[in-house]
Coordinates of C-alpha atoms in Angstrom, one line a residue:
M1 CA -7.0 1.4 8.5
S2 CA -10.5 1.7 7.9
I3 CA -11.3 -1.1 5.8
A4 CA -8.7 -3.1 7.6
A5 CA -10.8 -2.4 10.7
R6 CA -14.2 -3.9 8.3
V7 CA -12.3 -6.5 6.9
L8 CA -11.1 -7.9 10.6
S9 CA -15.1 -7.1 11.5
S10 CA -16.3 -10.1 9.1
D11 CA -16.8 -13.9 8.9
N12 CA -13.1 -14.7 9.9
G13 CA -11.2 -11.8 7.8
N14 CA -7.4 -11.5 7.9
I15 CA -5.7 -8.8 7.5
F16 CA -1.7 -9.6 6.2
W17 CA -0.1 -5.5 7.1
Y18 CA 3.3 -4.6 6.1
D19 CA 4.3 -1.7 7.5
T20 CA 7.0 0.7 5.7
E21 CA 7.1 3.9 7.2
R22 CA 5.6 3.4 10.6
T23 CA 1.9 4.6 11.0
L24 CA 0.2 2.0 12.1
H25 CA -1.3 3.8 15.2
P26 CA -2.2 1.7 17.6
Q27 CA -4.8 3.6 19.4
R28 CA -6.1 5.0 16.3
F29 CA -6.2 0.9 15.1
K30 CA -7.9 -0.3 18.0
W31 CA -10.7 2.9 18.2
L32 CA -11.6 1.6 13.9
C33 CA -11.8 -1.7 16.3
E34 CA -14.4 -1.7 18.7
K35 CA -16.2 0.5 16.6
Q36 CA -16.9 -3.2 14.2
S37 CA -16.8 -4.8 17.1
T38 CA -19.9 -7.2 18.3
Q39 CA -20.6 -9.8 20.4
E40 CA -19.8 -12.6 18.0
Y41 CA -16.8 -11.0 16.5
P42 CA -15.4 -9.7 20.1
I43 CA -12.2 -7.2 19.3
D44 CA -9.5 -9.9 21.6
A45 CA -10.5 -12.5 18.4
M46 CA -10.6 -9.7 15.8
L47 CA -7.0 -8.6 16.8
S48 CA -5.3 -12.1 16.9
R49 CA -5.9 -12.7 13.5
M50 CA -3.6 -9.9 12.4
K51 CA 0.0 -10.0 11.6
I52 CA 1.8 -6.5 11.2
K53 CA 5.4 -6.3 10.3
E54 CA 7.7 -3.3 9.3
C55 CA 9.9 -3.3 6.4
D56 CA 12.8 -0.7 5.8
D57 CA 12.9 -1.2 2.1
L58 CA 11.9 -3.0 -0.6
L59 CA 14.1 -6.2 -1.1
D60 CA 12.8 -6.3 3.3
L61 CA 9.3 -6.1 1.8
V62 CA 9.9 -8.4 -1.2
R63 CA 10.8 -12.1 2.2
G64 CA 8.2 -10.4 3.5
V65 CA 5.8 -10.8 1.2
E66 CA 7.8 -14.0 -0.4
A67 CA 6.2 -15.6 3.6
L68 CA 2.8 -15.1 2.7
K69 CA 3.4 -18.8 -0.2
C70 CA 3.8 -20.8 2.7
V71 CA 0.6 -19.1 4.3
P72 CA -2.5 -21.8 4.5
P73 CA -5.3 -20.8 2.8
V74 CA -7.4 -19.4 5.7
E75 CA -11.8 -19.0 5.9
G76 CA -12.7 -15.8 5.3
P77 CA -11.4 -13.0 3.1
S78 CA -8.0 -12.3 3.5
V79 CA -7.0 -8.8 3.0
V80 CA -2.8 -7.5 2.5
I81 CA -1.8 -4.2 2.8
V82 CA 0.9 -2.7 2.3
D83 CA 2.2 1.2 3.3
S84 CA 3.4 2.4 1.6
I85 CA 5.4 1.2 -1.9
A86 CA 6.9 4.5 -2.4
A87 CA 9.2 5.0 1.4
A88 CA 10.2 1.5 0.9
A89 CA 11.2 2.4 -2.8
R90 CA 13.1 6.2 -1.9
C91 CA 14.6 3.5 1.5
T92 CA 16.0 1.0 -1.4
E93 CA 17.6 4.4 -3.6
D94 CA 19.2 5.5 -0.8
I95 CA 20.4 1.7 0.5
T96 CA 22.4 1.7 -3.8
L97 CA 23.9 5.0 -3.3
T98 CA 25.3 3.9 0.1
K99 CA 26.2 0.9 -1.2
L100 CA 27.8 2.3 -4.5
G101 CA 29.7 4.7 -2.8
F102 CA 31.9 7.1 -4.4
H103 CA 33.3 3.9 -7.3
S104 CA 30.6 5.3 -10.2
D105 CA 29.5 9.0 -11.1
K106 CA 26.6 10.5 -10.9
A107 CA 25.3 9.2 -13.9
D108 CA 26.5 5.3 -14.0
K109 CA 24.8 5.6 -10.3
E110 CA 21.1 6.9 -11.8
L111 CA 20.6 4.6 -13.5
M112 CA 22.2 1.6 -11.3
V113 CA 19.0 2.9 -8.4
I114 CA 16.6 2.6 -11.2
A115 CA 17.6 -0.3 -12.5
E116 CA 17.6 -2.0 -8.6
R117 CA 14.4 -0.1 -7.9
Q118 CA 12.8 -1.8 -11.1
G119 CA 13.9 -5.2 -10.4
L120 CA 12.5 -5.3 -7.0
L121 CA 9.4 -3.6 -7.6
N122 CA 8.5 -5.8 -10.9
R123 CA 9.5 -8.9 -8.3
L124 CA 7.1 -7.3 -5.3
A125 CA 4.4 -7.3 -8.1
A126 CA 4.7 -10.6 -9.4
I127 CA 4.4 -11.9 -6.1
F128 CA 1.2 -9.7 -5.2
K129 CA -0.6 -10.5 -8.4
E130 CA 0.4 -14.6 -7.2
I131 CA -0.9 -14.6 -4.2
A132 CA -4.0 -12.9 -5.8
F133 CA -4.7 -15.2 -8.3
H134 CA -3.7 -18.6 -6.1
K135 CA -5.0 -17.6 -2.9
G136 CA -7.6 -15.8 -3.5
T137 CA -6.6 -13.0 -1.6
A138 CA -6.3 -8.5 -2.5
V139 CA -4.0 -6.6 -1.8
I140 CA -4.2 -3.4 -1.3
V141 CA -1.3 -0.6 -1.7
S142 CA -0.5 2.9 -1.0
N143 CA 1.4 5.2 -2.6
H144 CA 2.6 8.5 -2.9
V145 CA 1.7 11.8 -4.8
T146 CA 4.2 14.4 -6.1
A147 CA 3.9 17.6 -7.8
D148 CA 2.9 17.1 -11.4
C149 CA 5.5 19.6 -13.2
D150 CA 4.5 19.3 -16.6
S151 CA 0.7 20.2 -15.9
S152 CA -0.7 23.2 -17.1
K153 CA -2.9 23.2 -13.5
N154 CA -1.2 24.9 -10.2
D155 CA -2.4 22.0 -7.9
A156 CA -1.7 19.0 -10.1
F157 CA -0.6 15.9 -9.0
K158 CA 0.7 12.1 -10.3
P159 CA 1.4 9.3 -8.2
A160 CA 5.3 9.6 -6.9
L161 CA 6.4 6.5 -8.6
G162 CA 3.9 6.6 -11.9
L163 CA 5.4 4.5 -15.1
T164 CA 6.7 2.2 -12.6
W165 CA 4.9 1.0 -11.1
S166 CA 1.4 2.0 -13.1
H167 CA 1.9 -2.2 -15.3
A168 CA 1.4 -3.7 -12.0
I169 CA -2.0 -2.5 -10.4
N170 CA -5.5 -3.6 -11.6
Y171 CA -7.5 0.1 -9.9
R172 CA -5.4 2.9 -8.7
V173 CA -7.3 5.2 -6.5
L174 CA -6.9 8.7 -5.3
I175 CA -8.1 10.0 -2.1
S176 CA -7.4 13.6 -2.3
R177 CA -8.6 16.8 0.3
I178 CA -11.6 19.2 -0.5
S179 CA -10.5 21.5 1.8
E180 CA -7.1 22.5 4.7
D181 CA -9.6 22.4 7.5
S182 CA -12.5 20.1 6.2
S183 CA -12.8 16.3 7.6
E184 CA -14.2 15.0 3.9
R185 CA -11.8 13.8 1.5
C186 CA -12.4 12.5 -2.3
V187 CA -12.3 9.4 -4.0
S188 CA -11.7 9.2 -7.5
L189 CA -10.9 6.0 -9.7
V190 CA -9.1 7.0 -11.4
K191 CA -7.4 3.5 -12.8
S192 CA -9.9 0.3 -13.7
S193 CA -9.5 -2.8 -15.9
H194 CA -13.8 -3.2 -16.2
Q195 CA -14.9 0.0 -14.9
P196 CA -15.5 3.6 -16.5
T197 CA -13.6 5.9 -15.3
P198 CA -13.2 8.4 -13.5
R199 CA -15.8 8.0 -10.9
S200 CA -15.7 9.9 -7.4
V201 CA -17.2 9.8 -3.7
L202 CA -17.4 11.9 -1.4
I203 CA -16.3 10.5 2.8
K204 CA -16.5 12.1 6.0
I205 CA -12.9 11.4 7.6
D206 CA -13.7 10.3 11.5
P207 CA -11.1 12.8 13.9

């Protein structure tokens, strides 16, 4: 939300937000925008340049993102934000399993679920890259993390989608807590197409 508020406060910045988890809190976002607003860029003008779509699964997300191809070029920076890709993938798995019902054994179901999910993820990645290339739009996609059972470290984590999504991204940033009661976060660049990794910086989250 902080990134979105900063983009909206810039010269004609536009945000296209795809919410799969219903975690875009209006009051919190309004407060962030108020901190960035100026006489030149009042909050009403900022919010008018933000488009929000709620998506339930990957197919819904694909349809929503494909619609961006028809959006005329806009002045100023433009950013697409998806929060989050993992939630959409998880819902897609549930929908696919429901469609299959009792007509397939467990192994067949797992293969069909993986194929369905991977096909939609590949399609989504292709659309994102097309939009980024032809429209000069930045794309930010949040993922979940899950415990890394293959690691020797007890507190090791890995991206929820793992290898199924890793090929699609140019940069991966991991945000982790310093401690449970701390407002500080460690932001680490763990994958980059042209910068050395890993690189980290500490930030503080305002209450």
